XYZ file of C-alpha atoms in Angstrom:
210
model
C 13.593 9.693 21.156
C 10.099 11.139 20.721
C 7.662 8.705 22.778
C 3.445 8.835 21.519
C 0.682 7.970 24.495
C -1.707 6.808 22.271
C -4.292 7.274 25.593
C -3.412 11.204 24.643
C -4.223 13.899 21.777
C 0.248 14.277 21.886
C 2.102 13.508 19.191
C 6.029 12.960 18.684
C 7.388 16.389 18.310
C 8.465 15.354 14.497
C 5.403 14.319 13.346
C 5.809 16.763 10.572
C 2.903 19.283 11.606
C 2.649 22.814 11.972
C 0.224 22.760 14.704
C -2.022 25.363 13.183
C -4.996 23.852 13.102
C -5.289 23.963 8.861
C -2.016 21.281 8.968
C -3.636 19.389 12.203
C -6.795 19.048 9.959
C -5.032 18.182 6.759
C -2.824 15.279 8.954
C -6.205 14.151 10.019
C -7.852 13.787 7.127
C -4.446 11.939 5.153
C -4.092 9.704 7.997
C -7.807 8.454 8.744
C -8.085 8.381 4.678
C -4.930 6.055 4.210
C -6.480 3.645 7.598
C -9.777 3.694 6.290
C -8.289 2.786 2.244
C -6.217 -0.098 3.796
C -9.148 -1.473 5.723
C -11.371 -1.246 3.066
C -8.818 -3.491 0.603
C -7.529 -5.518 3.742
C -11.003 -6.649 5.190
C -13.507 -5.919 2.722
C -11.305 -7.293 0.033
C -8.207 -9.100 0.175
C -9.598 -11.293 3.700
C -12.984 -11.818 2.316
C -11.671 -12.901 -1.175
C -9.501 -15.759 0.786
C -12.415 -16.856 3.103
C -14.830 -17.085 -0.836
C -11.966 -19.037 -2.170
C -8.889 -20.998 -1.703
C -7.929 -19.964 -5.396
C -4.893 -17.683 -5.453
C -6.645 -14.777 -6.823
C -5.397 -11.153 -6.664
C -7.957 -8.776 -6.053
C -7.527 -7.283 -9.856
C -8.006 -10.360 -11.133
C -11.165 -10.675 -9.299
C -11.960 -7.336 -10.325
C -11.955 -8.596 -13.697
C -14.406 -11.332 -12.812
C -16.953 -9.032 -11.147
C -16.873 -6.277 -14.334
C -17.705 -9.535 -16.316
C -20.647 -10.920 -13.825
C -22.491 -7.748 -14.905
C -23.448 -8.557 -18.379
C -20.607 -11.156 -19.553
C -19.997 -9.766 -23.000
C -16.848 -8.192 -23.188
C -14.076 -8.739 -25.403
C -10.569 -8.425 -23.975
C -9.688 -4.942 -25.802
C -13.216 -3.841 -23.989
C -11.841 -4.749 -21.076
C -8.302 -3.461 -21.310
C -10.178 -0.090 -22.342
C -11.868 0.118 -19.231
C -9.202 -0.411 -16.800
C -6.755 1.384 -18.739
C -4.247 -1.686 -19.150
C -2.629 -3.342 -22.421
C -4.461 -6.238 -24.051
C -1.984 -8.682 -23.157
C -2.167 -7.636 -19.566
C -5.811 -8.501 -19.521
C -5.321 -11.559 -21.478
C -2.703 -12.998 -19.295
C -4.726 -12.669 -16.285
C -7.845 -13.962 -18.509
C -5.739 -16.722 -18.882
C -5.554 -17.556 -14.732
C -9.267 -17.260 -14.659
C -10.049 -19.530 -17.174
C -7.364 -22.122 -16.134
C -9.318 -22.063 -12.360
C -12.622 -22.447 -14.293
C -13.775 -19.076 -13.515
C -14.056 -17.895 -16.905
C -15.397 -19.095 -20.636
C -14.303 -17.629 -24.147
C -17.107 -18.108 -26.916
C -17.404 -16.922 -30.691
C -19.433 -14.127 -30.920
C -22.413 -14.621 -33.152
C -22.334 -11.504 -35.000
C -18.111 -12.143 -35.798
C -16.885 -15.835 -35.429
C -13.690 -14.298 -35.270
C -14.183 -11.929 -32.229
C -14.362 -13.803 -28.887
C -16.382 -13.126 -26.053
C -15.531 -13.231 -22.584
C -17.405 -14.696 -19.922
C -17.439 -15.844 -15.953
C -18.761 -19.657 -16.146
C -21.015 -20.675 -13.152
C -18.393 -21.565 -11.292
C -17.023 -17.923 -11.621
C -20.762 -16.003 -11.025
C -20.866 -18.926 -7.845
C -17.570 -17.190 -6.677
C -19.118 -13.630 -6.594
C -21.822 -14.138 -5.320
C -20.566 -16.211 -2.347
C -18.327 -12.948 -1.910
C -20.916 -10.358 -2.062
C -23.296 -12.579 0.431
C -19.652 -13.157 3.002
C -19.328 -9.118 2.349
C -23.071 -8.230 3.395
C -22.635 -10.526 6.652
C -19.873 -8.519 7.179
C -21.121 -5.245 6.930
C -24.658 -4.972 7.651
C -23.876 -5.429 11.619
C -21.895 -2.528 11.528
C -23.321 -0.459 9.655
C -26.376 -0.876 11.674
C -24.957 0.501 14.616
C -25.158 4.333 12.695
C -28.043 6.197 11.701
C -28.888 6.132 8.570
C -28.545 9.884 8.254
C -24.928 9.623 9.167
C -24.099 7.100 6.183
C -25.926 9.524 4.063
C -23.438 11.975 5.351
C -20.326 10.130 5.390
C -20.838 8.933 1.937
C -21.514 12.201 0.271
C -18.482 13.426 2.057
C -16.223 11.092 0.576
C -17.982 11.263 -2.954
C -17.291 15.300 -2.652
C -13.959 14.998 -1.820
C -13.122 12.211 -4.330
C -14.412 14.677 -6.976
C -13.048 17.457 -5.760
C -9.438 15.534 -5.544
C -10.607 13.986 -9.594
C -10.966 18.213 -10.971
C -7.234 18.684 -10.047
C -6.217 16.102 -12.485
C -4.438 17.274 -16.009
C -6.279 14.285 -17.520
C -9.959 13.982 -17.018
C -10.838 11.562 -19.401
C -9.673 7.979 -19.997
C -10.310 4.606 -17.516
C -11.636 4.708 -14.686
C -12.045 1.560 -12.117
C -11.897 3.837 -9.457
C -15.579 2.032 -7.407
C -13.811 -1.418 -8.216
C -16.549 -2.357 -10.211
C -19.552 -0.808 -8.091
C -21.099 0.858 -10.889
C -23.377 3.759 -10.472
C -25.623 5.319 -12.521
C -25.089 8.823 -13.395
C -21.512 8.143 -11.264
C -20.442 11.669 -10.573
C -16.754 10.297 -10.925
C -17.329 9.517 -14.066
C -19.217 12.754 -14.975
C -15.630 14.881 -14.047
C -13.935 11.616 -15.734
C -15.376 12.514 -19.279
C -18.366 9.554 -18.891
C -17.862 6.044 -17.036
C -15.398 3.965 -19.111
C -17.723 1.158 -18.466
C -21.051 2.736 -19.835
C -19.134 3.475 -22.711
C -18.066 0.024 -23.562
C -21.445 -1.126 -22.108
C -23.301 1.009 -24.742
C -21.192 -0.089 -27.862
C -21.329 -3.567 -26.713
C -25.288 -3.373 -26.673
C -24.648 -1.209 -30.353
C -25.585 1.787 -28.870
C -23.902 5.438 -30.700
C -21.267 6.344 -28.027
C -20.401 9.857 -28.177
């Protein structure tokens, strides 16, 4: 059996490389990508979610929440649209928001029979206690690199995420992809065909969508 110093650059002999250094850089990049993904949803997310609330949320369902915190006007085909889902899909876990008080329906004033979705005070409390429990968290550490370096680092990953985005037979449709950290001018969205959500945004405010 292969044995791996970790103190070492070795690997087990079937690690499934080539050793030329294009396949050593390609294993690097997979493997640090996958660690640095799970962290991300592990510590940033799924922890952090737990320590804002005792509620058994998944972390789509408080996707859902945060995409609503933004302007709380969305109607549930809106927001099956934008995360590429079936209406009852969003409903049902519509449903297990409202039911923890995290969420109101109203009438909308311009249709009685349309109904608007929105996170109740209790719900905006919730994200807000996670984006201040989220800044504690990162602000220390991201302190300890230059500034230039995060400049760096992030427009390497956005790069590569678009890069990765071209290859795909189907440019256009939903998105979700920043979890709800919408950008501006989102170059994801730009190879995507336009950000779902300044779509839906825009005809919710009844502005022409192209």
């Amino acid at each position: 059996m292969s044995s791996f110093d970790p103190h070492t650059s070795s690997l087990p002999e079937d690690d499934g490389r080539t050793g030329s250094p294009a396949a050593d850089r390609l294993h690097r990049v997979l493997r640090l990508s996958h660690i640095f993904s799970s962290v991300v949803r592990e510590i940033l997310e799924t922890r952090l979610l737990e320590e804002a609330t005792p509620l058994p949320l998944t972390i789509s369902q408080f996707h859902i929440l945060k995409l609503m915190s933004l302007n709380g006007r969305h109607q549930v085909g809106e927001l099956a649209e934008f995360l590429g889902v079936s209406a009852p899909a969003i409903t049902k876990n519509v449903d297990k928001l409202e039911r923890f008080g995290l969420v109101v329906r109203t009438p909308s004033e311009g249709d009685r029979r349309a109904i608007l979705l929105a996170p109740s005070q209790k719900g905006r409390r919730l994200v807000e206690k996670y984006e201040e429990l989220k800044a504690g968290r990162l602000h220390p550490i991201l302190d300890e690199f230059p500034a230039a370096e995060l400049d760096q680092f992030t427009g390497m990953l956005e790069r590569v995420a678009v890069a990765l985005l071209r290859q795909e037979r189907t440019p256009r449709g939903f998105c979700m992809r920043c979890a709800a950290y919408i950008e501006t001018g989102c170059p994801v969205g730009h190879v995507r065909g336009g950000c779902p959500y300044d779509r839906v945004d825009r005809a919710v405010a009844g502005t022409e969508v192209d």
